[in-house]
Amino acid sequence: MSRDLVELAKRRGYFFQSASAYGGVSGFYTYGPEGATLKDNVEDAWRERFQVREGHREIDAPTVMPEPVFEASGHLDTFDDMLVECPECGESHRADHLIEDNTDIEEAESIPISEVEDLIADHDLRCPNCDAELAGVPVEDFNLMFETNIGPGDSSPGYLRPETAQGIFVEFPQLAEYARNQLPFGITQIGKAYRNEISPRKSIIRVREFTQAELEHFIDPTEDEPPLDRVADVELTLYSAEEQEKDDGEYVTKTVREAVDEGIVHEWIAYYLGVGKQWYESIGVDMDRFRYRQHLPGERAHYSADCWDAESEVDGDWIEITGYSYRSDYDLGKHDEYSDDDFTVFKQYDEPKVVERATVDPDMSYLGPEFGGAAGDIADALETLAERDRKAFDGEEVAVEVGGEEYAIPTEKTGFSVEEVKETGEHVLPHVVEPSIGIDRVVYTVLDHAYETDEIEGETRTRLALEPAVAPTFVGVFPLMDKDGMGEVAREITDDLRAAGLDVTYDDSGNIGRRYRRQDEVGTPFCVTVDYESLEDDAVTLRERDSTEQVRVPISDLDDLLADLQAGETTFAELDAPAPEQ
RNA sequence: GCGCCGGUGGUCUAGUGGUAGGACAUGAGCUUCCCAAGCUCAUAGCCCGGGUUCAAUUCCCGGCCGGCGCACCA
């Protein structure tokens, strides 16, 4: 089945391995003419549903970003895997995990490779699989981010982004300004992301360069609520962590409202699960091969507080096509800490609050001469002390510790005072709700779920039952034969329909049935045939892919009719048109 | 990265120590041709490198690529 689909994809221009003239590269695929358009259509549908209809806005950030971004995001630490391979049995193990499991050391991930090798030797660590000695075996570093140099030399390392999200997070200060500092607001981005996978697999499912469509919805966790009413009745197929851990775990079907009320899904996640369900269904994902699966506690990413995956069943395997993650304030907090900018939003109180605040205003003309280089740090220490423990300023002297040294400062020189301050609001770190769609996997799912074979008079017909909304070629136009003027009429119709914005393919090669089958295999939902009668009555045969039914429609109605069919305003079955005489 | 299996026109495949045959598809033509019809003609192939050999697509080694299993998938 998947072999058939991959073969069809290659033959019909959906996708194929890149650079095969040079032997190919593992994990890189090229979308052919049909595939690129299908992917565009899926992206457009996503934009329409997750962005435009939700009132969010899109940005377009670089794919290369400097190292500090990924130091802050945590990717640099958690993206480096240290692997040690057993010389006896060939099994690979995470070196840091071996150390953590067999010693008192925690967070071995941040230890340099050479020290890890020493630690393995010192503790005489052995292969968990076959107990062979691992001392002296080199530890290899697998960096799953693609590294590059920005500018000449290697003084400014950069990385290809492993997710598009960071491009949104790092620009949060500008984006918040754009949103006039009002929460909530959402920012989307569609673009390439890169992961240097150890072992790319399953054609387009696990690749090294892929397209993500991400939404980062910034909310105030204390007061913002999702507009649940819009999707309250949408039914979700849920596979919770609890059910997964049972031997006979089952899916439960709940509406979005029920899932929230019963505490199964976080309300913001639930909202987007509802939006997502509507979207998957609209582009042709088979809902019998679809579920939402909650991440198990040990499975969650370093940034994620709760996470549900949308999964589709493809060739009997469940694949993740979207991650719905409640990232809390992890990312903004990290960038707030690591960068010079402010990643908070100022939230004004309804009523200003009057609060007492203890402050210091140290007399630097005293601290400086008295304590020299430590003076600045002492002043900082006094400030934190005042916030934390104002009683410390009750006596004649205040004691602070700086760099292991204790200093005594006369209280009068600290400028300590308790004042009433009017606070009009506070700085809050927004929380982030993130639906992160793997476009390539969605495209693969759409193709796989559309793949049908019919038996027609003993012959197999292969057909991609793609939704008209996403089908890359929307209509095929054929002259019954290219003679007696039928070709000219068909070419005119082709031009007119293209001018109306439709994707049209013209084909006059071979028997008419053959041409229908070609389009069936590409997934073209409709075909128009110009015959001898058309030359008399200015009408043509319109044929639908899935039913192979035909109706006769006037040429002048074609563009409106087809536009309605594409937009879903009408269906072929609803057309009030006569069947052709044959 | 490890293990097993594999790699012949666009696709599917037969076969061989003396460089290849079929089917489908594709193109041109004929046929009033509405669901893969028929006929004629045409285009197009042994993954790459090294070794053995007079000679390698075939045997051996390595690589690349693919499928599956293990590990990995933040």
XYZ file of C-alpha atoms (C1' of nucleotides) in Angstrom, chain A residues 7 10 17 23-24 26 75 79 85 162 195 201-203 206 301-302 480-481 509 511-514 516-518 531-532 543 548 550 582, chain B residues 1-3 7 10-13 24-28 31-38 47 64-74:
66
model
C 5.433 4.741 -6.559
C 6.990 9.537 -7.986
C 13.787 11.722 -3.468
C 22.689 8.929 -5.824
C 20.149 10.754 -3.702
C 18.707 10.381 2.658
C 17.994 23.262 22.073
C 19.828 18.569 21.029
C 28.449 2.108 20.857
C 14.928 22.901 14.437
C 16.786 18.239 12.033
C 12.614 6.748 7.461
C 9.349 6.079 5.753
C 9.649 8.305 2.713
C 10.784 11.346 8.727
C 9.532 17.918 25.433
C 11.653 20.006 27.741
C -13.017 13.894 -27.622
C -10.559 14.035 -30.503
C -3.534 12.311 -26.031
C -8.358 7.339 -25.867
C -10.795 9.333 -23.750
C -11.060 6.623 -21.115
C -7.315 6.585 -20.736
C -10.010 9.928 -17.415
C -7.915 7.265 -15.721
C -4.865 9.492 -15.800
C -17.559 16.317 -28.206
C -19.208 16.675 -31.603
C -17.574 14.122 -15.234
C -17.625 8.644 -12.758
C -21.559 12.675 -16.015
C -24.402 8.508 -25.448
C 24.845 4.392 13.899
C 24.179 -1.333 14.143
C 21.815 -5.871 11.979
C 19.162 -1.792 -6.090
C 9.594 6.838 -16.005
C 7.162 2.378 -13.315
C 6.996 -3.023 -12.435
C 10.033 -6.930 -13.619
C 2.798 -0.921 -18.349
C 3.581 4.138 -19.059
C 5.268 8.038 -22.552
C 5.704 10.363 -27.721
C 4.205 10.353 -33.269
C -9.236 4.596 -36.280
C -16.698 9.524 -34.886
C -12.828 7.249 -29.423
C -17.295 9.102 -23.195
C -14.128 5.369 -19.010
C -6.750 1.837 -19.267
C -9.704 -0.805 -27.085
C -6.742 -2.029 -31.655
C 23.333 2.818 -8.400
C 25.512 5.613 -1.690
C 20.318 4.818 -1.720
C 15.774 2.081 -0.217
C 12.686 -1.375 2.996
C 12.343 -3.784 7.808
C 14.135 -4.470 13.076
C 17.141 -2.007 17.171
C 18.560 2.761 18.907
C 17.135 7.945 18.088
C 12.794 11.226 17.022
C 14.084 17.209 22.123
